[in-house]
Amino acid sequence: MIDKQSPIPIYHQLEEYVKHLIENGILKPDEAIPSEREYAEQYQISRMTVRQALNNLVSDGYLYRQKGRGTFVNKQKVEQKLQGLTSFTEDMKERGMEPSSRLISFEIIPAEQQLARKLGIKENTPIYEIKRVRLADNVPMALETTYLPANLVKGLTDEIINKSLYQYIEEKLALTISEATQQIEASIAKEIEVKHLQVEQGSPVLLIVRTSFLQDGTPFELVKSAYRADRYKFVHTMQRATK
Amino acid sequence: MIDKQSPIPIYHQLEEYVKHLIENGILKPDEAIPSEREYAEQYQISRMTVRQALNNLVSDGYLYRQKGRGTFVNKQKVEQKLQGLTSFTEDMKERGMEPSSRLISFEIIPAEQQLARKLGIKENTPIYEIKRVRLADNVPMALETTYLPANLVKGLTDEIINKSLYQYIEEKLALTISEATQQIEASIAKEIEVKHLQVEQGSPVLLIVRTSFLQDGTPFELVKSAYRADRYKFVHTMQRATK
DNA sequence: CACATAAACTGGTATAGACATCTAGATTTA
DNA sequence: TAAATCTAGATGTCTATACCAGTTTATGTG
């Protein structure tokens, strides 16, 4: 199991071995693993070397320690999943629904001041504005408006939009979205939302404004969505920063 | 600088000291810090202890190492910040407002079915229920209800609640919250919210339900908050998972 | 001056041992 | 029986040392 002659560091070998046991369910969640001294004894290695291996697994979230008790296996992270940064399409599929779209409008307009600022471009720079009703299992779920700087995303057609905009962006344009910020607020459906979402006047809606950034930090798109509050909850998971 | 008699571990003292130098710009990005052997010599501590301190700073992103060259200061991450996992108090301070609370009720009740399930306890297990109006700059911002299993958090008094619940939990009880999931939805203010948030009937509110987990995955608290939609937007940042 | 080589650094890996602190269970004591 | 105490074993901290493997710099040598 542990080869002291190998050029691969011992701590790394042990690390991979224990990780393997966890990922294959041989060590179960909340089960105590052998103590540091046991590992050291069994493989005839130093306890500090064992600690180096286990510490790495702790910081990777595979294990947790309890002083005086032992070291235990963590529950398999439900999902490393895309921490919320998903497209509508991905999001709905995740929820077991069938996503679709209905294009309302698609045009090139000059960016008004606020929009220009958020997209990091000059005022009146041409941008695409795409308005769509987003459906899940053929029921209106959200009214979505996407803004894209025209210079970054050239040659957009309504055909592309109807297929997969994100796929086009990632594969054809070779642009990678690495980060996004979202603002989420509650509001009352405006007239256009009442109409397209088929809700009563005075109904609540969840407004989500997302700005996405490329790897170099360039703002890339801005999406404003109004979700039917009776059909959609925004769900996400967060980790606490290790102070 | 380093006090060997202190009950605070030496590596932690050194860690805090170097972190301080970085955060205050005394050590600049890409600047090499003293070598491990220099630190060891200067403070008369073992090199392994120095390594423990520096390793922590490396995994926290403050430093990076280059074999044979040295250890260097990382560019300050645009945001180290608590990725959204903040208390109301922290959140409001971040926004430049002065947080405060008004206790509405504080009692021990048996957990009803749904609550029990979400907290991973048996039905009718005693739990604390704490209802508070949360204020920012003395204006009602949210109505918040916190549920805590009584067996996990013993000896809670309204005095503690009025100071800092989280501080009490982390410092006195030595419990660390590592993860949380949130559900965010839009709704219309209910009667109790109309009353305490001082809004009109029919006003929209942002409902946030957060479940927090300890390091071992035990559900620890459930917080239901209703925010005034006209005063509060939920903001967060996400990274795209590296597939 | 140009170039190879050696020396003097750097961080990376590993050892063996010591003592501290915390936990859980066994044992003793009131 | 119940409470207090002890103890074995777990992780946490720390030391002193050794050697390895890269990188840089000084030192010679042609």
mmCIF file of N, CA and C (backbone and C1' of nucleotides) in Angstrom, chain A residues 28-31 58 61-66 69-78, chain B residues 119-120 152 174-179 212-221, chain C residues 24:
data_model
loop_
_atom_site.group_PDB
_atom_site.id
_atom_site.type_symbol
_atom_site.label_atom_id
_atom_site.label_comp_id
_atom_site.label_asym_id
_atom_site.label_seq_id
_atom_site.Cartn_x
_atom_site.Cartn_y
_atom_site.Cartn_z
ATOM 1 N N LYS A 28 -17.274 4.865 5.766
ATOM 2 C CA LYS A 28 -18.583 5.525 5.687
ATOM 3 C C LYS A 28 -18.616 6.820 6.502
ATOM 4 N N PRO A 29 -19.550 7.708 6.130
ATOM 5 C CA PRO A 29 -19.647 8.991 6.837
ATOM 6 C C PRO A 29 -19.743 8.823 8.351
ATOM 7 N N ASP A 30 -19.066 9.673 9.054
ATOM 8 C CA ASP A 30 -19.030 9.705 10.514
ATOM 9 C C ASP A 30 -18.316 8.503 11.124
ATOM 10 N N GLU A 31 -17.793 7.661 10.282
ATOM 11 C CA GLU A 31 -17.001 6.547 10.795
ATOM 12 C C GLU A 31 -15.623 7.062 11.183
ATOM 13 N N VAL A 58 -8.394 16.828 5.472
ATOM 14 C CA VAL A 58 -9.286 17.687 6.248
ATOM 15 C C VAL A 58 -9.551 18.981 5.492
ATOM 16 N N GLY A 61 -11.911 18.655 2.859
ATOM 17 C CA GLY A 61 -13.276 18.360 3.249
ATOM 18 C C GLY A 61 -13.619 16.884 3.314
ATOM 19 N N TYR A 62 -12.645 16.023 3.167
ATOM 20 C CA TYR A 62 -12.936 14.588 3.228
ATOM 21 C C TYR A 62 -13.072 14.094 4.670
ATOM 22 N N LEU A 63 -12.336 14.731 5.553
ATOM 23 C CA LEU A 63 -12.311 14.290 6.945
ATOM 24 C C LEU A 63 -12.562 15.473 7.874
ATOM 25 N N TYR A 64 -12.949 15.183 9.093
ATOM 26 C CA TYR A 64 -12.949 16.207 10.128
ATOM 27 C C TYR A 64 -12.397 15.588 11.403
ATOM 28 N N ARG A 65 -11.820 16.419 12.244
ATOM 29 C CA ARG A 65 -11.177 15.910 13.436
ATOM 30 C C ARG A 65 -11.916 16.370 14.671
ATOM 31 N N GLN A 66 -11.817 15.582 15.707
ATOM 32 C CA GLN A 66 -12.328 16.018 17.003
ATOM 33 C C GLN A 66 -11.271 15.679 18.036
ATOM 34 N N ARG A 69 -11.107 12.674 20.454
ATOM 35 C CA ARG A 69 -11.996 11.596 19.997
ATOM 36 C C ARG A 69 -11.411 10.848 18.815
ATOM 37 N N GLY A 70 -11.036 11.568 17.789
ATOM 38 C CA GLY A 70 -10.513 10.880 16.620
ATOM 39 C C GLY A 70 -10.722 11.666 15.346
ATOM 40 N N THR A 71 -10.542 10.992 14.229
ATOM 41 C CA THR A 71 -10.716 11.608 12.921
ATOM 42 C C THR A 71 -11.814 10.860 12.191
ATOM 43 N N PHE A 72 -12.729 11.606 11.583
ATOM 44 C CA PHE A 72 -13.937 10.995 11.040
ATOM 45 C C PHE A 72 -14.145 11.362 9.577
ATOM 46 N N VAL A 73 -14.921 10.520 8.917
ATOM 47 C CA VAL A 73 -15.213 10.730 7.502
ATOM 48 C C VAL A 73 -16.368 11.704 7.362
ATOM 49 N N ASN A 74 -16.210 12.643 6.486
ATOM 50 C CA ASN A 74 -17.270 13.608 6.224
ATOM 51 C C ASN A 74 -18.313 13.012 5.302
ATOM 52 N N LYS A 75 -19.535 13.516 5.437
ATOM 53 C CA LYS A 75 -20.551 13.135 4.473
ATOM 54 C C LYS A 75 -20.090 13.594 3.105
ATOM 55 N N GLN A 76 -20.271 12.716 2.145
ATOM 56 C CA GLN A 76 -19.911 13.089 0.784
ATOM 57 C C GLN A 76 -20.606 14.396 0.454
ATOM 58 N N LYS A 77 -19.848 15.361 0.038
ATOM 59 C CA LYS A 77 -20.472 16.621 -0.332
ATOM 60 C C LYS A 77 -21.606 16.335 -1.304
ATOM 61 N N VAL A 78 -22.780 16.767 -0.935
ATOM 62 C CA VAL A 78 -23.947 16.476 -1.764
ATOM 63 C C VAL A 78 -23.596 16.734 -3.218
ATOM 64 N N LEU B 119 -34.054 20.192 10.938
ATOM 65 C CA LEU B 119 -32.972 20.298 11.913
ATOM 66 C C LEU B 119 -32.395 18.932 12.258
ATOM 67 N N GLY B 120 -32.945 17.887 11.621
ATOM 68 C CA GLY B 120 -32.395 16.554 11.842
ATOM 69 C C GLY B 120 -32.608 16.044 13.255
ATOM 70 N N LEU B 152 -28.213 21.399 21.795
ATOM 71 C CA LEU B 152 -26.931 21.869 21.260
ATOM 72 C C LEU B 152 -26.511 23.186 21.897
ATOM 73 N N ALA B 174 -17.793 26.856 21.358
ATOM 74 C CA ALA B 174 -16.765 26.291 20.481
ATOM 75 C C ALA B 174 -17.365 25.472 19.362
ATOM 76 N N LEU B 175 -18.469 25.947 18.831
ATOM 77 C CA LEU B 175 -19.067 25.300 17.665
ATOM 78 C C LEU B 175 -18.736 26.146 16.439
ATOM 79 N N THR B 176 -18.389 25.488 15.354
ATOM 80 C CA THR B 176 -18.046 26.221 14.147
ATOM 81 C C THR B 176 -19.019 25.895 13.037
ATOM 82 N N ILE B 177 -19.619 26.929 12.503
ATOM 83 C CA ILE B 177 -20.525 26.744 11.376
ATOM 84 C C ILE B 177 -19.685 26.700 10.109
ATOM 85 N N SER B 178 -19.862 25.667 9.324
ATOM 86 C CA SER B 178 -18.996 25.525 8.156
ATOM 87 C C SER B 178 -19.750 25.678 6.857
ATOM 88 N N GLU B 179 -21.035 25.463 6.883
ATOM 89 C CA GLU B 179 -21.776 25.463 5.629
ATOM 90 C C GLU B 179 -23.214 25.850 5.895
ATOM 91 N N SER B 212 -28.051 26.144 8.748
ATOM 92 C CA SER B 212 -26.600 26.131 8.933
ATOM 93 C C SER B 212 -26.154 24.788 9.479
ATOM 94 N N PHE B 213 -24.978 24.371 9.063
ATOM 95 C CA PHE B 213 -24.470 23.069 9.485
ATOM 96 C C PHE B 213 -23.124 23.205 10.173
ATOM 97 N N LEU B 214 -22.899 22.324 11.122
ATOM 98 C CA LEU B 214 -21.595 22.261 11.759
ATOM 99 C C LEU B 214 -20.642 21.480 10.866
ATOM 100 N N GLN B 215 -19.387 21.423 11.291
ATOM 101 C CA GLN B 215 -18.371 20.773 10.465
ATOM 102 C C GLN B 215 -18.694 19.317 10.166
ATOM 103 N N ASP B 216 -19.363 18.667 11.100
ATOM 104 C CA ASP B 216 -19.651 17.256 10.872
ATOM 105 C C ASP B 216 -20.974 17.062 10.134
ATOM 106 N N GLY B 217 -21.557 18.165 9.697
ATOM 107 C CA GLY B 217 -22.769 18.060 8.895
ATOM 108 C C GLY B 217 -24.060 18.082 9.696
ATOM 109 N N THR B 218 -23.959 18.184 11.013
ATOM 110 C CA THR B 218 -25.159 18.280 11.847
ATOM 111 C C THR B 218 -25.875 19.599 11.586
ATOM 112 N N PRO B 219 -27.172 19.545 11.300
ATOM 113 C CA PRO B 219 -27.903 20.812 11.185
ATOM 114 C C PRO B 219 -27.873 21.506 12.532
ATOM 115 N N PHE B 220 -27.717 22.795 12.494
ATOM 116 C CA PHE B 220 -27.465 23.498 13.734
ATOM 117 C C PHE B 220 -28.490 24.591 14.024
ATOM 118 N N GLU B 221 -28.860 25.315 12.991
ATOM 119 C CA GLU B 221 -29.862 26.338 13.217
ATOM 120 C C GLU B 221 -30.647 26.556 11.944
ATOM 121 P P DA C 24 -16.841 12.227 24.228
ATOM 122 O "O5'" DA C 24 -16.427 10.814 24.824
ATOM 123 C "C5'" DA C 24 -15.545 9.993 24.067
ATOM 124 C "C4'" DA C 24 -15.287 8.710 24.821
ATOM 125 C "C3'" DA C 24 -16.512 8.141 25.542
ATOM 126 O "O3'" DA C 24 -16.520 6.739 25.368
ATOM 127 C "C1'" DA C 24 -14.795 8.529 27.107
#
